[in-house]
PDB file of C-alpha atoms and ligand atoms in Angstrom:
ATOM      1  CA  MET A 144     -10.481   4.170   0.322  1.00  0.00           C
ATOM      2  CA  ILE A 145      -8.274   2.975   3.165  1.00  0.00           C
ATOM      3  CA  GLY A 146      -5.259   0.742   2.498  1.00  0.00           C
ATOM      4  CA  ILE A 147      -3.903  -1.548   5.205  1.00  0.00           C
ATOM      5  CA  PHE A 148      -0.285  -2.634   4.893  1.00  0.00           C
ATOM      6  CA  GLY A 149       0.490  -5.108   7.649  1.00  0.00           C
ATOM      7  CA  GLY A 150       3.908  -6.303   8.664  1.00  0.00           C
ATOM      8  CA  THR A 151       6.242  -6.973  11.525  1.00  0.00           C
ATOM      9  CA  PHE A 152       8.273  -3.824  10.776  1.00  0.00           C
ATOM     10  CA  ASP A 153      11.164  -5.204  12.844  1.00  0.00           C
ATOM     11  CA  PRO A 154      12.485  -2.784  11.652  1.00  0.00           C
ATOM     12  CA  VAL A 155      10.705  -0.805   8.897  1.00  0.00           C
ATOM     13  CA  HIS A 156      13.004  -0.498   5.845  1.00  0.00           C
ATOM     14  CA  ASN A 157      13.219   1.001   2.354  1.00  0.00           C
ATOM     15  CA  GLY A 158      11.378  -1.980   0.822  1.00  0.00           C
ATOM     16  CA  HIS A 159       8.276  -1.232   2.942  1.00  0.00           C
ATOM     17  CA  LEU A 160       8.485   2.481   2.138  1.00  0.00           C
ATOM     18  CA  HIS A 161       8.942   1.810  -1.574  1.00  0.00           C
ATOM     19  CA  VAL A 162       5.790  -0.338  -1.598  1.00  0.00           C
ATOM     20  CA  ALA A 163       3.801   2.277   0.318  1.00  0.00           C
ATOM     21  CA  LYS A 164       4.877   5.062  -2.044  1.00  0.00           C
ATOM     22  CA  ALA A 165       4.368   3.023  -5.237  1.00  0.00           C
ATOM     23  CA  LEU A 166       0.869   1.943  -4.204  1.00  0.00           C
ATOM     24  CA  SER A 167      -0.071   5.463  -3.101  1.00  0.00           C
ATOM     25  CA  LYS A 168       0.786   6.607  -6.631  1.00  0.00           C
ATOM     26  CA  ALA A 169      -0.991   3.744  -8.381  1.00  0.00           C
ATOM     27  CA  LEU A 170      -4.265   3.821  -6.412  1.00  0.00           C
ATOM     28  CA  PRO A 171      -6.438   6.632  -5.052  1.00  0.00           C
ATOM     29  CA  PHE A 172      -5.990   5.868  -1.352  1.00  0.00           C
ATOM     30  CA  ASP A 173      -7.361   8.443   1.088  1.00  0.00           C
ATOM     31  CA  GLU A 174      -5.125   6.880   3.723  1.00  0.00           C
ATOM     32  CA  LEU A 175      -2.537   4.159   3.736  1.00  0.00           C
ATOM     33  CA  ARG A 176      -2.138   2.666   7.188  1.00  0.00           C
ATOM     34  CA  LEU A 177       0.954   0.741   8.208  1.00  0.00           C
ATOM     35  CA  LEU A 178      -0.254  -1.856  10.665  1.00  0.00           C
ATOM     36  CA  PRO A 179       2.437  -3.454  12.830  1.00  0.00           C
ATOM     37  CA  CYS A 180       1.424  -6.897  14.072  1.00  0.00           C
ATOM     38  CA  GLY A 181       1.361  -7.704  17.762  1.00  0.00           C
ATOM     39  CA  GLU A 182       1.792 -11.435  18.287  1.00  0.00           C
ATOM     40  CA  PRO A 183       2.181 -12.875  14.800  1.00  0.00           C
ATOM     41  CA  ALA A 184       0.212 -16.111  14.444  1.00  0.00           C
ATOM     42  CA  HIS A 185       2.515 -17.540  11.758  1.00  0.00           C
ATOM     43  CA  ARG A 186       6.070 -16.629  12.766  1.00  0.00           C
ATOM     44  CA  ALA A 187       8.503 -15.997  15.624  1.00  0.00           C
ATOM     45  CA  PRO A 188       7.816 -12.939  17.823  1.00  0.00           C
ATOM     46  CA  PRO A 189       9.530  -9.686  16.820  1.00  0.00           C
ATOM     47  CA  LYS A 190      12.956  -8.894  18.300  1.00  0.00           C
ATOM     48  CA  ALA A 191      12.217  -5.220  19.021  1.00  0.00           C
ATOM     49  CA  SER A 192       9.550  -4.082  21.485  1.00  0.00           C
ATOM     50  CA  VAL A 193       6.213  -2.656  20.371  1.00  0.00           C
ATOM     51  CA  ASP A 194       7.305   0.844  21.401  1.00  0.00           C
ATOM     52  CA  ASP A 195      10.527   0.598  19.419  1.00  0.00           C
ATOM     53  CA  ARG A 196       8.799  -0.722  16.297  1.00  0.00           C
ATOM     54  CA  ILE A 197       6.239   2.094  16.515  1.00  0.00           C
ATOM     55  CA  GLY A 198       8.975   4.647  17.228  1.00  0.00           C
ATOM     56  CA  MET A 199      10.874   3.559  14.118  1.00  0.00           C
ATOM     57  CA  LEU A 200       7.714   3.666  11.986  1.00  0.00           C
ATOM     58  CA  GLN A 201       7.000   7.202  13.199  1.00  0.00           C
ATOM     59  CA  LEU A 202      10.470   8.320  12.156  1.00  0.00           C
ATOM     60  CA  ALA A 203      10.168   6.557   8.789  1.00  0.00           C
ATOM     61  CA  ILE A 204       6.882   8.211   7.767  1.00  0.00           C
ATOM     62  CA  GLU A 205       7.709  11.734   8.930  1.00  0.00           C
ATOM     63  CA  GLY A 206       6.756  14.203   6.198  1.00  0.00           C
ATOM     64  CA  MET A 207       4.455  11.713   4.423  1.00  0.00           C
ATOM     65  CA  PRO A 208       0.950  12.815   5.452  1.00  0.00           C
ATOM     66  CA  SER A 209      -0.906  10.081   3.548  1.00  0.00           C
ATOM     67  CA  LEU A 210       0.854   7.386   5.606  1.00  0.00           C
ATOM     68  CA  LEU A 211      -0.486   6.595   9.077  1.00  0.00           C
ATOM     69  CA  ILE A 212       0.263   3.997  11.728  1.00  0.00           C
ATOM     70  CA  ASP A 213      -2.592   1.825  12.975  1.00  0.00           C
ATOM     71  CA  GLU A 214      -1.765   0.458  16.430  1.00  0.00           C
ATOM     72  CA  ARG A 215      -4.818  -1.766  16.987  1.00  0.00           C
ATOM     73  CA  GLU A 216      -2.942  -5.090  16.755  1.00  0.00           C
ATOM     74  CA  VAL A 217      -0.107  -4.155  19.065  1.00  0.00           C
ATOM     75  CA  ARG A 218      -2.572  -2.792  21.637  1.00  0.00           C
ATOM     76  CA  ARG A 219      -4.644  -6.006  21.608  1.00  0.00           C
ATOM     77  CA  GLN A 220      -3.872  -9.098  23.699  1.00  0.00           C
ATOM     78  CA  GLY A 221      -3.511 -12.512  22.097  1.00  0.00           C
ATOM     79  CA  PRO A 222      -2.560 -13.650  18.604  1.00  0.00           C
ATOM     80  CA  SER A 223      -2.964 -11.122  15.784  1.00  0.00           C
ATOM     81  CA  TYR A 224      -5.489 -12.642  13.426  1.00  0.00           C
ATOM     82  CA  MET A 225      -6.050 -10.468  10.371  1.00  0.00           C
ATOM     83  CA  VAL A 226      -9.724 -11.391  10.219  1.00  0.00           C
ATOM     84  CA  ASP A 227     -10.244  -9.868  13.718  1.00  0.00           C
ATOM     85  CA  THR A 228      -8.282  -6.777  12.721  1.00  0.00           C
ATOM     86  CA  LEU A 229     -10.381  -6.275   9.604  1.00  0.00           C
ATOM     87  CA  ALA A 230     -13.610  -6.829  11.546  1.00  0.00           C
ATOM     88  CA  SER A 231     -12.532  -4.133  13.998  1.00  0.00           C
ATOM     89  CA  LEU A 232     -11.654  -1.756  11.150  1.00  0.00           C
ATOM     90  CA  ARG A 233     -14.940  -2.505   9.405  1.00  0.00           C
ATOM     91  CA  LYS A 234     -16.858  -1.570  12.568  1.00  0.00           C
ATOM     92  CA  GLU A 235     -15.073   1.748  12.654  1.00  0.00           C
ATOM     93  CA  LEU A 236     -15.236   2.550   8.935  1.00  0.00           C
ATOM     94  CA  GLY A 237     -18.833   1.582   8.075  1.00  0.00           C
ATOM     95  CA  ASP A 238     -19.069   0.877   4.340  1.00  0.00           C
ATOM     96  CA  GLU A 239     -15.885   2.702   3.383  1.00  0.00           C
ATOM     97  CA  SER A 240     -13.674   0.838   0.910  1.00  0.00           C
ATOM     98  CA  LEU A 241     -11.018  -1.137   2.779  1.00  0.00           C
ATOM     99  CA  VAL A 242      -8.057  -2.675   0.947  1.00  0.00           C
ATOM    100  CA  LEU A 243      -5.763  -5.245   2.535  1.00  0.00           C
ATOM    101  CA  ILE A 244      -2.340  -5.160   0.899  1.00  0.00           C
ATOM    102  CA  ILE A 245      -0.393  -8.425   0.928  1.00  0.00           C
ATOM    103  CA  GLY A 246       2.560  -9.864  -0.931  1.00  0.00           C
ATOM    104  CA  TRP A 247       2.142 -12.751  -3.381  1.00  0.00           C
ATOM    105  CA  ASP A 248       3.912 -15.145  -0.986  1.00  0.00           C
ATOM    106  CA  ALA A 249       1.470 -14.294   1.803  1.00  0.00           C
ATOM    107  CA  PHE A 250      -1.426 -14.651  -0.633  1.00  0.00           C
ATOM    108  CA  VAL A 251      -0.324 -18.173  -1.587  1.00  0.00           C
ATOM    109  CA  GLY A 252      -0.457 -19.084   2.126  1.00  0.00           C
ATOM    110  CA  LEU A 253      -3.827 -17.396   2.710  1.00  0.00           C
ATOM    111  CA  PRO A 254      -5.822 -20.637   3.177  1.00  0.00           C
ATOM    112  CA  ARG A 255      -3.796 -21.248   6.356  1.00  0.00           C
ATOM    113  CA  TRP A 256      -4.989 -17.944   7.893  1.00  0.00           C
ATOM    114  CA  HIS A 257      -7.634 -18.013  10.603  1.00  0.00           C
ATOM    115  CA  ARG A 258     -11.151 -17.789   9.058  1.00  0.00           C
ATOM    116  CA  TRP A 259      -9.532 -16.764   5.775  1.00  0.00           C
ATOM    117  CA  GLN A 260     -12.698 -16.916   3.701  1.00  0.00           C
ATOM    118  CA  GLN A 261     -14.218 -14.043   5.713  1.00  0.00           C
ATOM    119  CA  ILE A 262     -11.368 -11.739   4.769  1.00  0.00           C
ATOM    120  CA  ILE A 263     -12.764 -11.049   1.298  1.00  0.00           C
ATOM    121  CA  GLU A 264     -16.153 -10.214   2.857  1.00  0.00           C
ATOM    122  CA  LEU A 265     -14.503  -7.585   5.061  1.00  0.00           C
ATOM    123  CA  ALA A 266     -12.010  -6.045   2.618  1.00  0.00           C
ATOM    124  CA  HIS A 267     -10.624  -6.045  -0.896  1.00  0.00           C
ATOM    125  CA  LEU A 268      -7.305  -7.791  -1.409  1.00  0.00           C
ATOM    126  CA  LEU A 269      -4.508  -6.058  -3.225  1.00  0.00           C
ATOM    127  CA  VAL A 270      -1.862  -8.668  -3.957  1.00  0.00           C
ATOM    128  CA  MET A 271       1.601  -7.379  -4.785  1.00  0.00           C
ATOM    129  CA  GLN A 272       3.370  -9.445  -7.351  1.00  0.00           C
ATOM    130  CA  ARG A 273       7.057  -9.103  -7.848  1.00  0.00           C
ATOM    131  CA  PRO A 274       8.246  -9.673 -11.404  1.00  0.00           C
ATOM    132  CA  GLY A 275       9.074 -13.353 -11.920  1.00  0.00           C
ATOM    133  CA  HIS A 276       7.301 -14.882  -8.913  1.00  0.00           C
ATOM    134  CA  SER A 277       7.330 -18.667  -9.018  1.00  0.00           C
ATOM    135  CA  VAL A 278       4.979 -20.156  -6.403  1.00  0.00           C
ATOM    136  CA  GLU A 279       1.602 -21.120  -7.821  1.00  0.00           C
ATOM    137  CA  PRO A 280      -1.614 -20.741  -5.802  1.00  0.00           C
ATOM    138  CA  GLY A 281      -3.606 -23.836  -4.787  1.00  0.00           C
ATOM    139  CA  GLY A 282      -7.113 -24.725  -5.988  1.00  0.00           C
ATOM    140  CA  GLU A 283      -8.987 -22.710  -3.339  1.00  0.00           C
ATOM    141  CA  LEU A 284      -7.152 -19.564  -4.365  1.00  0.00           C
ATOM    142  CA  VAL A 285      -7.623 -20.207  -8.072  1.00  0.00           C
ATOM    143  CA  GLN A 286     -11.345 -20.314  -7.282  1.00  0.00           C
ATOM    144  CA  LEU A 287     -11.102 -17.116  -5.209  1.00  0.00           C
ATOM    145  CA  LEU A 288      -9.380 -15.381  -8.141  1.00  0.00           C
ATOM    146  CA  GLN A 289     -12.006 -16.649 -10.601  1.00  0.00           C
ATOM    147  CA  GLN A 290     -14.774 -15.238  -8.426  1.00  0.00           C
ATOM    148  CA  HIS A 291     -13.226 -11.987  -7.212  1.00  0.00           C
ATOM    149  CA  GLN A 292     -10.327 -10.848  -9.402  1.00  0.00           C
ATOM    150  CA  THR A 293     -10.687  -7.529 -11.185  1.00  0.00           C
ATOM    151  CA  ASP A 294      -8.400  -5.620 -13.561  1.00  0.00           C
ATOM    152  CA  ASP A 295     -10.308  -2.412 -12.897  1.00  0.00           C
ATOM    153  CA  VAL A 296      -8.884  -0.704  -9.790  1.00  0.00           C
ATOM    154  CA  SER A 297     -11.776   1.769  -9.744  1.00  0.00           C
ATOM    155  CA  GLU A 298     -13.901  -1.172  -8.540  1.00  0.00           C
ATOM    156  CA  LEU A 299     -11.898  -1.115  -5.324  1.00  0.00           C
ATOM    157  CA  ALA A 300     -12.785   2.487  -4.569  1.00  0.00           C
ATOM    158  CA  GLY A 301     -16.404   1.984  -5.645  1.00  0.00           C
ATOM    159  CA  ARG A 302     -17.423  -0.582  -3.052  1.00  0.00           C
ATOM    160  CA  ALA A 303     -16.498  -1.670   0.455  1.00  0.00           C
ATOM    161  CA  SER A 304     -14.972  -5.127  -0.117  1.00  0.00           C
ATOM    162  CA  GLY A 305     -15.001  -8.254  -2.261  1.00  0.00           C
ATOM    163  CA  SER A 306     -12.481  -7.665  -5.086  1.00  0.00           C
ATOM    164  CA  VAL A 307      -8.976  -9.003  -5.610  1.00  0.00           C
ATOM    165  CA  SER A 308      -6.508  -6.920  -7.599  1.00  0.00           C
ATOM    166  CA  LEU A 309      -3.036  -8.085  -8.601  1.00  0.00           C
ATOM    167  CA  GLN A 310      -0.504  -5.250  -8.817  1.00  0.00           C
ATOM    168  CA  THR A 311       3.068  -5.527  -9.961  1.00  0.00           C
ATOM    169  CA  VAL A 312       5.436  -3.640  -7.691  1.00  0.00           C
ATOM    170  CA  ASP A 313       9.116  -3.789  -8.527  1.00  0.00           C
ATOM    171  CA  ALA A 314      11.320  -5.254  -5.840  1.00  0.00           C
ATOM    172  CA  VAL A 315      13.686  -3.407  -3.565  1.00  0.00           C
ATOM    173  CA  ASP A 316      16.173  -5.986  -2.436  1.00  0.00           C
ATOM    174  CA  VAL A 317      16.002  -5.635   1.358  1.00  0.00           C
ATOM    175  CA  SER A 318      14.388  -7.476   4.251  1.00  0.00           C
ATOM    176  CA  SER A 319      14.207  -6.830   7.993  1.00  0.00           C
ATOM    177  CA  THR A 320      16.196 -10.043   8.474  1.00  0.00           C
ATOM    178  CA  GLU A 321      19.049  -8.547   6.445  1.00  0.00           C
ATOM    179  CA  VAL A 322      18.840  -5.236   8.318  1.00  0.00           C
ATOM    180  CA  ARG A 323      19.052  -7.023  11.697  1.00  0.00           C
ATOM    181  CA  ALA A 324      21.984  -9.152  10.500  1.00  0.00           C
ATOM    182  CA  ARG A 325      23.863  -6.069   9.305  1.00  0.00           C
ATOM    183  CA  PHE A 326      23.350  -4.288  12.639  1.00  0.00           C
ATOM    184  CA  ALA A 327      24.523  -7.389  14.518  1.00  0.00           C
ATOM    185  CA  ALA A 328      27.642  -7.507  12.330  1.00  0.00           C
ATOM    186  CA  LYS A 329      28.123  -3.707  12.719  1.00  0.00           C
ATOM    187  CA  GLU A 330      28.025  -3.300   8.919  1.00  0.00           C
ATOM    188  CA  ASP A 331      26.860  -0.319   6.868  1.00  0.00           C
ATOM    189  CA  VAL A 332      23.054  -0.068   6.556  1.00  0.00           C
ATOM    190  CA  SER A 333      22.725   3.305   4.840  1.00  0.00           C
ATOM    191  CA  ASP A 334      21.256   1.805   1.640  1.00  0.00           C
ATOM    192  CA  LEU A 335      18.612  -0.209   3.503  1.00  0.00           C
ATOM    193  CA  LEU A 336      16.605   2.172   5.684  1.00  0.00           C
ATOM    194  CA  PRO A 337      16.062   5.862   6.449  1.00  0.00           C
ATOM    195  CA  VAL A 338      18.885   7.591   8.331  1.00  0.00           C
ATOM    196  CA  ALA A 339      16.584   8.550  11.227  1.00  0.00           C
ATOM    197  CA  VAL A 340      15.608   4.898  11.729  1.00  0.00           C
ATOM    198  CA  SER A 341      19.189   3.642  11.723  1.00  0.00           C
ATOM    199  CA  ALA A 342      20.148   6.410  14.187  1.00  0.00           C
ATOM    200  CA  TYR A 343      17.310   5.268  16.484  1.00  0.00           C
ATOM    201  CA  ILE A 344      18.460   1.642  16.289  1.00  0.00           C
ATOM    202  CA  LYS A 345      22.001   2.649  17.232  1.00  0.00           C
ATOM    203  CA  GLU A 346      20.857   4.901  20.098  1.00  0.00           C
ATOM    204  CA  GLN A 347      18.617   2.207  21.544  1.00  0.00           C
ATOM    205  CA  HIS A 348      21.200  -0.559  20.986  1.00  0.00           C
ATOM    206  CA  LEU A 349      18.715  -2.721  19.082  1.00  0.00           C
ATOM    207  CA  TYR A 350      19.530  -5.854  17.069  1.00  0.00           C
ATOM    208  CA  LEU A 351      22.984  -6.327  18.543  1.00  0.00           C
ATOM    209  CA  SER A 352      22.716 -10.103  18.602  1.00  0.00           C
TER     210      SER A 352
HETATM  211  P1  LIG B1620      11.576 -10.346   7.855  1.00  0.00           P
HETATM  212  O1  LIG B1620      12.860 -10.313   7.076  1.00  0.00           O
HETATM  213  O2  LIG B1620      11.780 -10.172   9.342  1.00  0.00           O
HETATM  214  O3  LIG B1620      10.736 -11.559   7.509  1.00  0.00           O
HETATM  215  P2  LIG B1620      10.294  -8.419   6.060  1.00  0.00           P
HETATM  216  O4  LIG B1620      11.418  -7.590   5.549  1.00  0.00           O
HETATM  217  O5  LIG B1620       9.717  -9.440   5.135  1.00  0.00           O
HETATM  218  O6  LIG B1620      10.697  -9.069   7.463  1.00  0.00           O
HETATM  219  P3  LIG B1620       7.713  -7.616   7.118  1.00  0.00           P
HETATM  220  O7  LIG B1620       7.505  -6.498   8.073  1.00  0.00           O
HETATM  221  O8  LIG B1620       7.507  -8.973   7.633  1.00  0.00           O
HETATM  222  O9  LIG B1620       9.201  -7.408   6.542  1.00  0.00           O
HETATM  223  O10 LIG B1620       6.916  -7.368   5.782  1.00  0.00           O
HETATM  224  C1  LIG B1620       5.675  -6.760   5.735  1.00  0.00           C
HETATM  225  C2  LIG B1620       5.188  -6.747   4.323  1.00  0.00           C
HETATM  226  O11 LIG B1620       6.130  -6.040   3.501  1.00  0.00           O
HETATM  227  C3  LIG B1620       5.044  -8.129   3.683  1.00  0.00           C
HETATM  228  O12 LIG B1620       3.842  -8.140   2.942  1.00  0.00           O
HETATM  229  C4  LIG B1620       6.217  -8.232   2.753  1.00  0.00           C
HETATM  230  O13 LIG B1620       5.925  -9.024   1.606  1.00  0.00           O
HETATM  231  C5  LIG B1620       6.461  -6.790   2.363  1.00  0.00           C
HETATM  232  N1  LIG B1620       7.871  -6.550   2.062  1.00  0.00           N
HETATM  233  C6  LIG B1620       8.900  -6.738   2.891  1.00  0.00           C
HETATM  234  N2  LIG B1620      10.066  -6.413   2.293  1.00  0.00           N
HETATM  235  C7  LIG B1620       9.754  -5.998   1.039  1.00  0.00           C
HETATM  236  C8  LIG B1620      10.522  -5.519  -0.084  1.00  0.00           C
HETATM  237  N3  LIG B1620      11.841  -5.432  -0.029  1.00  0.00           N
HETATM  238  N4  LIG B1620       9.870  -5.167  -1.197  1.00  0.00           N
HETATM  239  C9  LIG B1620       8.514  -5.277  -1.248  1.00  0.00           C
HETATM  240  N5  LIG B1620       7.728  -5.720  -0.233  1.00  0.00           N
HETATM  241  C10 LIG B1620       8.329  -6.081   0.905  1.00  0.00           C
END
């Protein structure tokens, strides 16, 4: 079972790592791949270069052999549509179980994703809920949940795609936006990201404005 945790990782921080570790404990992943996006279709381009974002991810996952970096989106030209990424992974993985990990907020916006209905044909969806989320999903997603939701995580390992699992992961109060703002203001960041990553950011003079 391969987990895909996509993000901008601009930069990677303790919230991302907490999620990756918590999910690795909760589910029997063979691999959990952190997948940095290239040209995000739904938001402003990243501030740091591809090489810097990958460099920081490499430092962050050192010593964690079950975490890998998947570079297919940053090596591809054009907008990063998740459906294309999953199709490319599916080609490579045959009928191996593939689990796309997304936050509840992203899930609520899923119907705006390119060819979103194909996503569940290509992968399972693992939706991370934070305690006390407030946004409610629209009708199309209620229907998706009625058809595909499972409380039995072993279903995810047992087949290639097609199930939706909601998992509660407790929040770590940090975002890349906050990390960038703290670097720009030359404030302490030691509680937000691994020491090796903050050293890299300082050496490369990233996020200064
Ligand atoms: P930004 O502040 O630039 O929007 P971000 O901190 O949200 O960035 P992303 O790389 O865009 O980071 O996030 C990738 C994924 O990680 C998303 O699914 C997001 O919900 C999740 N995530 C980000 N921060 C946290 C956190 N503190 N706790 C749990 N999940 C998080």
